[in-house]
Structures are given as structure tokens and as C-alpha cells.
JSON list of C-alpha atoms in Angstrom, two decimals:
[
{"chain": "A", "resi": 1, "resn": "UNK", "atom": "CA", "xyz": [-57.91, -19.86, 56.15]},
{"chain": "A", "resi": 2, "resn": "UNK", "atom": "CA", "xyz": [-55.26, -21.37, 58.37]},
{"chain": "A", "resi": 3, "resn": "UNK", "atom": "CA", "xyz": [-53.66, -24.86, 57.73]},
{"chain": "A", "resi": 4, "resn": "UNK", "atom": "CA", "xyz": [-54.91, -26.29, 60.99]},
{"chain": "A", "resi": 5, "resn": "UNK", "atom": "CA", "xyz": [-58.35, -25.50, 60.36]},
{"chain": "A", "resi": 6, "resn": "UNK", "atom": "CA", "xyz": [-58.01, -27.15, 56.58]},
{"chain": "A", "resi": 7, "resn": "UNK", "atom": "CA", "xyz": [-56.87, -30.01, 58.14]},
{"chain": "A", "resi": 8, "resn": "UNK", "atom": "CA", "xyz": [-59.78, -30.42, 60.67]},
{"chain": "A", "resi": 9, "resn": "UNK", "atom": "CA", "xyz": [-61.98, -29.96, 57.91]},
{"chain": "A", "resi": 10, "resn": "UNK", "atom": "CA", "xyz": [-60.25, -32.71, 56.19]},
{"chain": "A", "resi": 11, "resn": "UNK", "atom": "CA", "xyz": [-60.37, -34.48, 58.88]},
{"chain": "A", "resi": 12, "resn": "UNK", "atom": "CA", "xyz": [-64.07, -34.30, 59.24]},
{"chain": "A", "resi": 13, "resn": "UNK", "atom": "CA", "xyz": [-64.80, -35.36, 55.12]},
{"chain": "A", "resi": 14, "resn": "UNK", "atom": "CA", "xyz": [-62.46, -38.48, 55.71]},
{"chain": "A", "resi": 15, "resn": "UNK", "atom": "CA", "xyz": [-64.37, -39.65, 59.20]},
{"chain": "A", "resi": 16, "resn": "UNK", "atom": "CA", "xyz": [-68.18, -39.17, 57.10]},
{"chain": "A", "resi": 17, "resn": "UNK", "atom": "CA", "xyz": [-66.85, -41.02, 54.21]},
{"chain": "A", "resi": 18, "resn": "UNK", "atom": "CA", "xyz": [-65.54, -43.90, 55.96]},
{"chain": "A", "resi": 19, "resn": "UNK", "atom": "CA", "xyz": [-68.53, -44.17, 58.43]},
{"chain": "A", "resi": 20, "resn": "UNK", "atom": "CA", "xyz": [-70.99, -43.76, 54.97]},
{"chain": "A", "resi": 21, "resn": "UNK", "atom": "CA", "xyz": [-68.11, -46.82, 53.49]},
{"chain": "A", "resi": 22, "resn": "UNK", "atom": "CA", "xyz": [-68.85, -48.89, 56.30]},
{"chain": "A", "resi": 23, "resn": "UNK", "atom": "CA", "xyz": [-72.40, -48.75, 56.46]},
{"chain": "A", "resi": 24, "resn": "UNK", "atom": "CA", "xyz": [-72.85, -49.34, 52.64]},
{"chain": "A", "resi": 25, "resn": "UNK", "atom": "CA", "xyz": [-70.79, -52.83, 52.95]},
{"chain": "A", "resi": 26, "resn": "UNK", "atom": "CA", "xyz": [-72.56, -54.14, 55.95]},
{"chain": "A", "resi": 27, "resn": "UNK", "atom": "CA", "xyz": [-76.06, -53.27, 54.33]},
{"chain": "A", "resi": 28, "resn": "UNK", "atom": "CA", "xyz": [-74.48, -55.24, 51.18]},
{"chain": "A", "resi": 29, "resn": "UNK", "atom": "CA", "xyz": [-73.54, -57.78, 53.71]},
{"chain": "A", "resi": 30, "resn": "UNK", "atom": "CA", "xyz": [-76.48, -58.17, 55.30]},
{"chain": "A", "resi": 31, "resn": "UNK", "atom": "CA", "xyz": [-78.41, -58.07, 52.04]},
{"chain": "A", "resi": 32, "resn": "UNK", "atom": "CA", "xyz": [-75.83, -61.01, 50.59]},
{"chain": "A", "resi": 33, "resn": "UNK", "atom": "CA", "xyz": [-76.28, -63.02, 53.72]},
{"chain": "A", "resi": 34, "resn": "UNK", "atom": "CA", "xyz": [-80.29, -62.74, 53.78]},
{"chain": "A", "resi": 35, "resn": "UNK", "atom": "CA", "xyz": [-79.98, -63.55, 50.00]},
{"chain": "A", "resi": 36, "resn": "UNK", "atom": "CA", "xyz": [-77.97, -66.90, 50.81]}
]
């Protein structure tokens, strides 16, 4: 496997887990704000 593709794939992992990141604190957010 070449080192460019690797690093797309990284790439890739990092972008999902930040979107996922995101969405799990403004649900929590959202949640905390309804709750107050």
C-alpha cells in the first residue's frame, strides 16, 4: 500500500470522527439547554 493512499485513508477516519465529535456535543447541547 502506498503512503499517499494511507494518508487519504487517514484522512477519511479523522473527517468521520470529528463530524461524529461534533454532533455528539451539540445533541449534549441541545439536551443541556432543553434541560435548563
Amino acid at each position: 500500500m502506498s503512503p499517499v493512499i494511507r494518508m487519504e485513508r487517514i484522512q477519511r477516519v479523522v473527517d468521520v470522527m470529528l463530524v461524529v465529535l461534533v454532533d455528539v456535543e451539540q445533541d449534549w447541547y441541545l439536551k443541556h439547554l432543553v434541560e435548563v
